[in-house]
mmCIF file of C-alpha atoms and ligand atoms in Angstrom:
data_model
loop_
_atom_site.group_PDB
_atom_site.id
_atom_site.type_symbol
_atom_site.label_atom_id
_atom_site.label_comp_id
_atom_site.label_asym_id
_atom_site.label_seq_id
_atom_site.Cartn_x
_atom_site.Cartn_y
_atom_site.Cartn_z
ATOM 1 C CA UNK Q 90 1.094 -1.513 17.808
ATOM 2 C CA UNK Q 91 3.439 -4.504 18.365
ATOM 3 C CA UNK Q 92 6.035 -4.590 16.126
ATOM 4 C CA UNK Q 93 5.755 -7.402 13.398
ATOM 5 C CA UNK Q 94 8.433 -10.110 12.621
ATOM 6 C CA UNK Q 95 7.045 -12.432 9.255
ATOM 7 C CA UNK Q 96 6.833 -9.092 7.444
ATOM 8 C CA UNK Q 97 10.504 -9.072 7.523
ATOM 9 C CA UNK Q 98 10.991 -12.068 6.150
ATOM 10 C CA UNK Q 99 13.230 -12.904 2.966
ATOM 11 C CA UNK Q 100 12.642 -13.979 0.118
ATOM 12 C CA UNK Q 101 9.558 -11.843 -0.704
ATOM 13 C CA UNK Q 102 6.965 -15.073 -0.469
ATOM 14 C CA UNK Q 103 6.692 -16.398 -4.322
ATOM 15 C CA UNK Q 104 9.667 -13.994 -6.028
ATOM 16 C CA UNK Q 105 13.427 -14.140 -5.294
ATOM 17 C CA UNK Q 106 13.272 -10.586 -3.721
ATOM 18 C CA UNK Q 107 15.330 -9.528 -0.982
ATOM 19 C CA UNK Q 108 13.865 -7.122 1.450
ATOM 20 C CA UNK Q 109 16.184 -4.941 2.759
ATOM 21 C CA UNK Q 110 17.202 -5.364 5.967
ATOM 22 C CA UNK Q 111 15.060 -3.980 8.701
ATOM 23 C CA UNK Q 112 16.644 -3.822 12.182
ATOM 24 C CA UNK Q 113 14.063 -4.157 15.441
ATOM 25 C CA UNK Q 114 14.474 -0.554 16.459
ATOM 26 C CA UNK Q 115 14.053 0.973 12.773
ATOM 27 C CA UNK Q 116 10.617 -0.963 11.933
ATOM 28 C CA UNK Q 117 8.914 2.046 13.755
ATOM 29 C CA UNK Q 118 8.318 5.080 11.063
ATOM 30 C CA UNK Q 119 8.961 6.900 14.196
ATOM 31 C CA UNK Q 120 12.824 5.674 14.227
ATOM 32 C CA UNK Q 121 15.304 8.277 12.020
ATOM 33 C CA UNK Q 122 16.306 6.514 9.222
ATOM 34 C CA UNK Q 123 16.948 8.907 5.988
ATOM 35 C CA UNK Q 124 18.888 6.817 3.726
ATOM 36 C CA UNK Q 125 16.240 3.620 4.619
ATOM 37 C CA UNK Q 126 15.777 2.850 1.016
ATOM 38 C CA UNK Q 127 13.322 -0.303 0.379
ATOM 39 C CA UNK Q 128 13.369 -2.621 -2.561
ATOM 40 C CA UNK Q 129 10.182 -2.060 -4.807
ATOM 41 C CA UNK Q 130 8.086 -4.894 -5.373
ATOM 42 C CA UNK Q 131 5.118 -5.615 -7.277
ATOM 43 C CA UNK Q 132 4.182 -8.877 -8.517
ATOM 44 C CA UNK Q 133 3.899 -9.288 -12.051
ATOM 45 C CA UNK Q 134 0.382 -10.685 -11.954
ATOM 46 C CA UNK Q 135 -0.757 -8.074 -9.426
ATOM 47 C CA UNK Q 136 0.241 -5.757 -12.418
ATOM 48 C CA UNK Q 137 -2.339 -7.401 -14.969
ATOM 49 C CA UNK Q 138 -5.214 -5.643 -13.163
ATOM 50 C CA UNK Q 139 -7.202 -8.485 -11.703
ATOM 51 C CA UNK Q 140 -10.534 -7.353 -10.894
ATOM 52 C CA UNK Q 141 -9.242 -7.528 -7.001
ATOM 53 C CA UNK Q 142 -6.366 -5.572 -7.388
ATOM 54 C CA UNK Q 143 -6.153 -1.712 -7.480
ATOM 55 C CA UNK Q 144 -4.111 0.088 -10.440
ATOM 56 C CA UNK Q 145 -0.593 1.714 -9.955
ATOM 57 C CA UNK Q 146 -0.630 5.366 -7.805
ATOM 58 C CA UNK Q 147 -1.448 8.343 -9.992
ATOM 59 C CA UNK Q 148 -3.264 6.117 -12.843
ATOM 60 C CA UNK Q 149 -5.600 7.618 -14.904
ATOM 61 C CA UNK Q 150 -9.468 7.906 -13.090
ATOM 62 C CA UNK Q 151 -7.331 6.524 -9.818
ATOM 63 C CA UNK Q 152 -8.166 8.482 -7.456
ATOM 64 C CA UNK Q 153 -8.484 6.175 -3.694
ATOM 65 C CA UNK Q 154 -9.947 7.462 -0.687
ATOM 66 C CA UNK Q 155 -7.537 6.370 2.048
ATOM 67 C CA UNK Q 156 -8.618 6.022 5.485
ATOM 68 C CA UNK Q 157 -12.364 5.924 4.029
ATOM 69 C CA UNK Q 158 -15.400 3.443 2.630
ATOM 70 C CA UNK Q 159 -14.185 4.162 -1.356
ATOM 71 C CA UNK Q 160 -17.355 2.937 -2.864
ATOM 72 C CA UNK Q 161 -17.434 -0.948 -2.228
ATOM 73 C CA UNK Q 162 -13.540 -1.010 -0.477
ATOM 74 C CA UNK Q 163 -12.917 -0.637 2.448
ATOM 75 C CA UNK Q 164 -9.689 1.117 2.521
ATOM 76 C CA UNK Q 165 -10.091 2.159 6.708
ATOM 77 C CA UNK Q 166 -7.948 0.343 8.915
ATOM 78 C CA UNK Q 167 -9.011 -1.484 12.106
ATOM 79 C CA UNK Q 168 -5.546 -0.402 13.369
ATOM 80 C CA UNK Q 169 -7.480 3.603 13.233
ATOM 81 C CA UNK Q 170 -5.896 6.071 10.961
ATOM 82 C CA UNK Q 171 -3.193 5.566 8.995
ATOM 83 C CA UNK Q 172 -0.665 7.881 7.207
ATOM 84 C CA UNK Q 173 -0.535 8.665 3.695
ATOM 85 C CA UNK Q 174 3.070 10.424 2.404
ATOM 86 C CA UNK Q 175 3.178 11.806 -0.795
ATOM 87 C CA UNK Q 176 -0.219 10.130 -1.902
ATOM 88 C CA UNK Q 177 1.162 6.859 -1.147
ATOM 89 C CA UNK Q 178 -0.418 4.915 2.488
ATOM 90 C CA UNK Q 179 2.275 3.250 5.364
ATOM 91 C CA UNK Q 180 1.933 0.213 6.868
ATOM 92 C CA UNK Q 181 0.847 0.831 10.750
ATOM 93 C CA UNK Q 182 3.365 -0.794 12.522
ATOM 94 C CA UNK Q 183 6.245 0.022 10.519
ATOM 95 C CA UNK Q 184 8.846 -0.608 7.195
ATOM 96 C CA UNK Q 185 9.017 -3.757 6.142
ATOM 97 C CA UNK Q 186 11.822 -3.694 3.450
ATOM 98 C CA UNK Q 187 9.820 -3.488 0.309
ATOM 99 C CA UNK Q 188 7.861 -0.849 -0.749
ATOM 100 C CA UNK Q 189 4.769 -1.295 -3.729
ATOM 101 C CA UNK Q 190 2.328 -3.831 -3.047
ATOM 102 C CA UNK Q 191 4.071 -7.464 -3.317
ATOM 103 C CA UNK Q 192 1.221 -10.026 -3.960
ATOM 104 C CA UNK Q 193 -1.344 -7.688 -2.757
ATOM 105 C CA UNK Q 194 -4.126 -5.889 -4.398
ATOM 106 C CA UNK Q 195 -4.915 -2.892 -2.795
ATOM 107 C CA UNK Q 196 -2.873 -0.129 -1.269
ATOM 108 C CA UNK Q 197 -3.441 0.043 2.489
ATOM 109 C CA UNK Q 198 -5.155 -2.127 3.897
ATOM 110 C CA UNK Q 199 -6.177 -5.525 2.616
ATOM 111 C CA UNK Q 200 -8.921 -6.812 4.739
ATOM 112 C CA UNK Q 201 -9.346 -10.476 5.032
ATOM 113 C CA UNK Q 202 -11.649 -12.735 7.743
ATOM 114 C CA UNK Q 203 -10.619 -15.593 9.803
ATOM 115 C CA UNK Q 204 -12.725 -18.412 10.723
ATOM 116 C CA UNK Q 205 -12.100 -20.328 13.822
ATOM 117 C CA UNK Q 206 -14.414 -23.556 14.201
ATOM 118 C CA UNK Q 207 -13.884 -25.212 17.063
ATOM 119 C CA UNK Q 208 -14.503 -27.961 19.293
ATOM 120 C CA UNK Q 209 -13.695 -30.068 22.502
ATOM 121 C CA UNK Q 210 -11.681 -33.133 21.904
ATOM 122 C CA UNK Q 211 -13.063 -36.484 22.719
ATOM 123 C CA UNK Q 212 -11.905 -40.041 23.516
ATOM 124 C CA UNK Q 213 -13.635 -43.322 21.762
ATOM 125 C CA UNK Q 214 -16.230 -43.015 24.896
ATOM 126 C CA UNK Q 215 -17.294 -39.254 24.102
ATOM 127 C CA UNK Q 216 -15.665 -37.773 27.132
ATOM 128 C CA UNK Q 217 -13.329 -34.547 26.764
ATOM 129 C CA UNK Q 218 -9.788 -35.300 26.718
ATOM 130 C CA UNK Q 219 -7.778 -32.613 29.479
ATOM 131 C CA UNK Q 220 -3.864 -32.274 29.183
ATOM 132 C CA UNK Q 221 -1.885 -34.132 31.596
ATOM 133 C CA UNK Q 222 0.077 -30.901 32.398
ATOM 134 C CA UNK Q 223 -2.331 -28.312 32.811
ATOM 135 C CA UNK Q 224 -5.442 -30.351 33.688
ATOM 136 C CA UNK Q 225 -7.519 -27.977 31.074
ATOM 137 C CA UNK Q 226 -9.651 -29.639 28.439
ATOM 138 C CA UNK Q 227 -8.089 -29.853 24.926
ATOM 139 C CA UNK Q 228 -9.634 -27.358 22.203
ATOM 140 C CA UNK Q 229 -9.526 -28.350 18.325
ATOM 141 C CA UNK Q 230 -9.804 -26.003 15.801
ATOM 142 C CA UNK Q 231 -9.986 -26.451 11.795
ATOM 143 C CA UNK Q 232 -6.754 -25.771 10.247
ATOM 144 C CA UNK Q 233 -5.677 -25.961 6.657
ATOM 145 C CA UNK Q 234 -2.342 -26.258 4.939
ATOM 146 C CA UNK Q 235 -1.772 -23.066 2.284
ATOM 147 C CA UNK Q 236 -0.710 -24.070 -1.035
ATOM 148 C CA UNK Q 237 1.321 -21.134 -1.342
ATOM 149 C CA UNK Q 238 3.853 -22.031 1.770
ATOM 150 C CA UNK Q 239 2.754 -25.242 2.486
ATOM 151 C CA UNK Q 240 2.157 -24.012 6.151
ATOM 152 C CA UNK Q 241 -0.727 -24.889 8.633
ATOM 153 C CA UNK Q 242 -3.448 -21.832 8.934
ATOM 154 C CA UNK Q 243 -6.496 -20.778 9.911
ATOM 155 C CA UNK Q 244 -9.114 -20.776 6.418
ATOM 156 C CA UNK Q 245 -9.035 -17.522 6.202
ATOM 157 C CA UNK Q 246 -9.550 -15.399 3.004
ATOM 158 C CA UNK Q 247 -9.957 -11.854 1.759
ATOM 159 C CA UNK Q 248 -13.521 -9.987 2.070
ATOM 160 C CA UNK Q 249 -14.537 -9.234 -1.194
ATOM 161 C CA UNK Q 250 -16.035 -5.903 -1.461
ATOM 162 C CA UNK Q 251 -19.150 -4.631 -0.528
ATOM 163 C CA UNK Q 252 -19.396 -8.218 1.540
ATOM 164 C CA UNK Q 253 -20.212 -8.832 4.973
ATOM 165 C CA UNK Q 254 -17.789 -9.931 7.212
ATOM 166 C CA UNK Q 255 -19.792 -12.711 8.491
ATOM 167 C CA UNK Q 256 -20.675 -13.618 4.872
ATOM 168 C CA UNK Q 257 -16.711 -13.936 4.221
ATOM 169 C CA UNK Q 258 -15.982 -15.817 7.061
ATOM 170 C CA UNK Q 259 -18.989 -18.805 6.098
ATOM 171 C CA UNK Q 260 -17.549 -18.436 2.415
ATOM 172 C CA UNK Q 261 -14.294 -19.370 2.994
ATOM 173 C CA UNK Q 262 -14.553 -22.260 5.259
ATOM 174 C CA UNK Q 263 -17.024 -23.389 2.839
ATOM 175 C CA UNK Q 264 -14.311 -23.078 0.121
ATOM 176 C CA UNK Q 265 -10.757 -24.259 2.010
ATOM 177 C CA UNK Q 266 -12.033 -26.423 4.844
ATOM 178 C CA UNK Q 267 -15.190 -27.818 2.870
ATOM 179 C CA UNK Q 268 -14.479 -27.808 -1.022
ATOM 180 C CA UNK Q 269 -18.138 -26.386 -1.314
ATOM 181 C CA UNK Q 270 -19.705 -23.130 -3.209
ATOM 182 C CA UNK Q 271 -22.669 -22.309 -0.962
ATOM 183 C CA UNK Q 272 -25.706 -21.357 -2.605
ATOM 184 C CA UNK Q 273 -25.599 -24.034 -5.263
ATOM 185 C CA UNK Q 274 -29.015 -24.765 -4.429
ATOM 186 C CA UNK Q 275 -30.606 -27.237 -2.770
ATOM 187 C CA UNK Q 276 -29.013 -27.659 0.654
ATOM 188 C CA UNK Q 277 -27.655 -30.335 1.655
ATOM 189 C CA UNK Q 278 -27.507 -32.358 5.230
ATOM 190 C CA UNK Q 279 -23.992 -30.927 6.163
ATOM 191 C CA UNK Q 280 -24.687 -27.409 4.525
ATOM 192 C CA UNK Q 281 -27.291 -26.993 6.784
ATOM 193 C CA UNK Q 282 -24.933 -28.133 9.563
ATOM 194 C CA UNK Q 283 -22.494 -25.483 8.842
ATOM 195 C CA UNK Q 284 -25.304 -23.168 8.750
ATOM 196 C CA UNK Q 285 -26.367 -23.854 12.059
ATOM 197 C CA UNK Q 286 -22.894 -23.292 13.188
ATOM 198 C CA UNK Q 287 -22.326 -20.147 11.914
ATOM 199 C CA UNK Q 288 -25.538 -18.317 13.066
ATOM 200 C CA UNK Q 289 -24.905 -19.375 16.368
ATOM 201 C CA UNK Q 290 -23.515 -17.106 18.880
ATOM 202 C CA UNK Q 291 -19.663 -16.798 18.303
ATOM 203 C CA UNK Q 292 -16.600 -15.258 19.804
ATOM 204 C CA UNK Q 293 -14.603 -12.450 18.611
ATOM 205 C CA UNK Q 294 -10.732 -13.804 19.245
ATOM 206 C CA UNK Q 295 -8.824 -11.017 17.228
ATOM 207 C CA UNK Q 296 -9.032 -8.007 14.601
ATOM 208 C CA UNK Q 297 -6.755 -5.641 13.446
ATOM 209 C CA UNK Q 298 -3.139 -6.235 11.658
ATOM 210 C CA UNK Q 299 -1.802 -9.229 10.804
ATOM 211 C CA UNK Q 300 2.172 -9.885 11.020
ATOM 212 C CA UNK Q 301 1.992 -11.451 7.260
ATOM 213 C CA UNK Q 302 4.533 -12.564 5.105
ATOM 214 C CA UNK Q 303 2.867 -10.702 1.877
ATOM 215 C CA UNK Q 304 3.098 -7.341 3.707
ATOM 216 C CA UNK Q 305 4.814 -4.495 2.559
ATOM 217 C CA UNK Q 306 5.177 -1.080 3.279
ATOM 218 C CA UNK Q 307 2.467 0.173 1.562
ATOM 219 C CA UNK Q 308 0.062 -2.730 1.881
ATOM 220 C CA UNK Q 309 -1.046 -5.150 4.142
ATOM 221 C CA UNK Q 310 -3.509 -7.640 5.417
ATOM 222 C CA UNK Q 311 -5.824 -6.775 8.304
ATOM 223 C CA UNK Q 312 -8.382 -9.161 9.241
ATOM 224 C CA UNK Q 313 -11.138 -10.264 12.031
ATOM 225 C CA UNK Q 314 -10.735 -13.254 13.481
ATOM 226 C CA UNK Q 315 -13.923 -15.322 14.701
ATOM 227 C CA UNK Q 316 -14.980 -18.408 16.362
ATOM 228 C CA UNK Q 317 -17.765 -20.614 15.958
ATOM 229 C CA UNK Q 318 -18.059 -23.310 18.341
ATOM 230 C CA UNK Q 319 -19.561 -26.440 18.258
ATOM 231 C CA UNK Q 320 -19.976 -27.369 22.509
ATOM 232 C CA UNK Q 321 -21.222 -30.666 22.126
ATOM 233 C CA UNK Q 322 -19.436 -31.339 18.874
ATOM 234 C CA UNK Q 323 -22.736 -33.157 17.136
ATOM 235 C CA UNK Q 324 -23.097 -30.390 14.981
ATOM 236 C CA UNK Q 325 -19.693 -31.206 13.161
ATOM 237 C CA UNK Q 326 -19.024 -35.111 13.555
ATOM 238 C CA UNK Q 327 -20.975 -35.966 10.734
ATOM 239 C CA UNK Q 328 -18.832 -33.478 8.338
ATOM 240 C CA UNK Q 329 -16.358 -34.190 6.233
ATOM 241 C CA UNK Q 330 -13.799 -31.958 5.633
ATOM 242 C CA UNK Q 331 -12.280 -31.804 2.055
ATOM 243 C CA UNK Q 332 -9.478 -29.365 1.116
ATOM 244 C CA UNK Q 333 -10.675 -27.150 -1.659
ATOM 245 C CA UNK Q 334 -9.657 -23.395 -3.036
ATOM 246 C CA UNK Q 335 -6.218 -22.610 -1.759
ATOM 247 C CA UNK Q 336 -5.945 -24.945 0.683
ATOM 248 C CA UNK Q 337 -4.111 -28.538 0.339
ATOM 249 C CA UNK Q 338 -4.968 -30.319 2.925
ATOM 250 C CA UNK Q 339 -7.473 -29.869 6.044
ATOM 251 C CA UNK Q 340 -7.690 -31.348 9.541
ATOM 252 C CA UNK Q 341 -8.799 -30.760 13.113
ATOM 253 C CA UNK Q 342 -5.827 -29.936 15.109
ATOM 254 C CA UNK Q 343 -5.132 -29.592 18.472
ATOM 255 C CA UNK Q 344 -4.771 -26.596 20.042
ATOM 256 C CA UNK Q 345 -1.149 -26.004 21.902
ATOM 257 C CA UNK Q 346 1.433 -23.644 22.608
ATOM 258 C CA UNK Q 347 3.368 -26.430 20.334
ATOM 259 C CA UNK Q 348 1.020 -25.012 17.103
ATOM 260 C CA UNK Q 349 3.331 -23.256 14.480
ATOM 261 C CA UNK Q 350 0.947 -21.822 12.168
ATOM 262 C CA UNK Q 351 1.241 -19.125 9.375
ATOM 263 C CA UNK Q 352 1.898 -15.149 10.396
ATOM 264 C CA UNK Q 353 0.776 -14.519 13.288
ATOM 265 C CA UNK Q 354 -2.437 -16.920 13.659
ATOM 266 C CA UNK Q 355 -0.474 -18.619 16.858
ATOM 267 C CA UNK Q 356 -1.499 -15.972 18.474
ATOM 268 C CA UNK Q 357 -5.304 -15.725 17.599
ATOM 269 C CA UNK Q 358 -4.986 -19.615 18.644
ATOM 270 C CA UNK Q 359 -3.578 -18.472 22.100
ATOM 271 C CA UNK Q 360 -6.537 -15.791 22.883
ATOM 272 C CA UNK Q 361 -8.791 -18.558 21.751
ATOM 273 C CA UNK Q 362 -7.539 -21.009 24.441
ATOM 274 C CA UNK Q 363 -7.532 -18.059 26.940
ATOM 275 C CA UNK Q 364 -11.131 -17.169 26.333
ATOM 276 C CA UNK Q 365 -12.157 -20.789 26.444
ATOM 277 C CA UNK Q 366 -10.403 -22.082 28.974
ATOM 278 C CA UNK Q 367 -8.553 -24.857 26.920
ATOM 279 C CA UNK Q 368 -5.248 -25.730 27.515
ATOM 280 C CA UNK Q 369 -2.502 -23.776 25.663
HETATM 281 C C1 LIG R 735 -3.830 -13.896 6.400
HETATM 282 O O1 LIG R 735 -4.025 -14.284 5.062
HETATM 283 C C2 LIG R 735 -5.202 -13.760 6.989
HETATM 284 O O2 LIG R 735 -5.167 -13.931 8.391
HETATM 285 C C3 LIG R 735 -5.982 -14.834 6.256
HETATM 286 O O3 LIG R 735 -5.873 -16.073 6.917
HETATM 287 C C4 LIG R 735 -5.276 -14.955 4.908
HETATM 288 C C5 LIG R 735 -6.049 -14.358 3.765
HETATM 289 O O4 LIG R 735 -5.334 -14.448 2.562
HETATM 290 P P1 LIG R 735 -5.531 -15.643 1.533
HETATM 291 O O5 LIG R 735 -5.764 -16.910 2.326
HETATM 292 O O6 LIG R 735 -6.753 -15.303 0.714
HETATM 293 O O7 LIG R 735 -4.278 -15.705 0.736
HETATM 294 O O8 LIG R 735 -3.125 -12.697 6.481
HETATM 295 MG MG1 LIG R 736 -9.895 -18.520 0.113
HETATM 296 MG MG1 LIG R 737 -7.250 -18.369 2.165
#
């Protein structure tokens, strides 16, 4: 696996922690590194035992599967199998500086889904705008800003167990990108809409690790990364997008090599443009 880069990052995202220092050719397990000695970092709320969390290692009636459906969690990793040392899993693609589980709930992987709605942009007359540079037609996307870091993203969000991965990926755009709970009842016009969308025929852009800032050695986020796309763009001009859930703000936003978005969803945003031929 590529070697990640945001993972590395200090401080630990919402603490003051320090990660220890990882240099490039010691993030692989592989590397020789005995006195590699990582700071420990739970966060305190992670330690409360919200419902979405796991307990601590070697609890009482804790007893994960690793590398296995446990029950409702999925604790296999797109990435394949993972190790497990001493009862405790490692991150796939390498250390990371902290060890424990940071802001995240379970140990190993911590699946999440990301939604990528797209369509083609369009001048005041309806016709597709191309980039002077490359000639290619210009590709939009959905992106919302993350109240955590304040930086742009994809509305993506974690699969709740038992869920389907197509259920999460509806869910959350509902919640960040629309400020809607589905199933509240009676449909309405733009519910439908979004419905339509997202039992159309879509696109798989990316799945498997993500280079996040919340990852640690011992947990991190995984996710699938999707797109729905609306080719005429009728389906979604009558929608308006409202920020809701984590997200504080939500736009269309074009998609360019110039995006800097949050881990390492510049990158999903790249395959996207490769597989439909928009301009990058
Ligand atoms: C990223 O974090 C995923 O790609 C997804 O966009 C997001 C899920 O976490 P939350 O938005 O629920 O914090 O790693
Ligand atoms: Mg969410
Ligand atoms: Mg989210």
């Amino acid at each position: 696996a590529a070697a990640h880069a945001k993972a590395l990052t200090s401080p630990y995202p919402g603490s003051q922690v320090q990660r220890r220092p990882v240099p490039p050719e010691k993030i692989s397990w592989a590397a020789d590194w005995p006195e590699y000695d990582p700071v420990d970092y739970t966060a305190p709320y992670v330690l409360t035992n919200p419902p979405w969390a796991d307990p601590l290692l070697g609890s009482e009636g804790f007893s994960p599967q690793f590398n296995a459906l446990d029950g409702a969690v999925q604790r296999e990793s797109l990435q394949g199998t993972y190790s497990v040392v001493g009862g405790v899993p490692r991150n796939p693609v390498g250390r990371t500086g902290v060890k424990g589980r940071g802001l995240l709930g379970r140990w190993g992987p911590n699946h999440a889904a990301d939604p990528l709605i797209t369509r083609w942009k369009q001048d005041s007359d309806g016709r597709r705008v191309t980039d002077k540079g490359t000639g290619k037609p210009i590709l939009q996307f959905v992106a919302i800003q993350r109240k955590d870091c304040g930086q742009w993203a994809i509305p993506g969000g974690m699969v709740d167990p038992g869920e389907l991965v197509s259920a999460t990926l509806h869910r959350e755009f509902c919640e960040e990108a629309l400020n809607s709970l589905e199933g509240s009842g009676d449909q309405s016009e733009s519910e439908k809409k979004i419905q339509e969308l997202f039992s159309q025929e879509h696109l798989l852009i990316y799945r498997g690790y993500v280079d996040d800032p919340r990852n640690t050695d011992n947990s991190w986020m995984e996710t699938q990364a999707v797109n729905y796309h609306d080719e005429t763009g009728h389906l979604l001009s009558q929608i308006r997008l409202e920020a809701g859930d984590d997200a504080g703000k939500v736009q269309w936003v074009d998609v360019s090599g110039d995006c800097s978005l949050y881990a390492n969803h510049a990158r999903f945003i790249h395959i996207l443009a490769q597989k439909r031929g928009a301009h990058w």
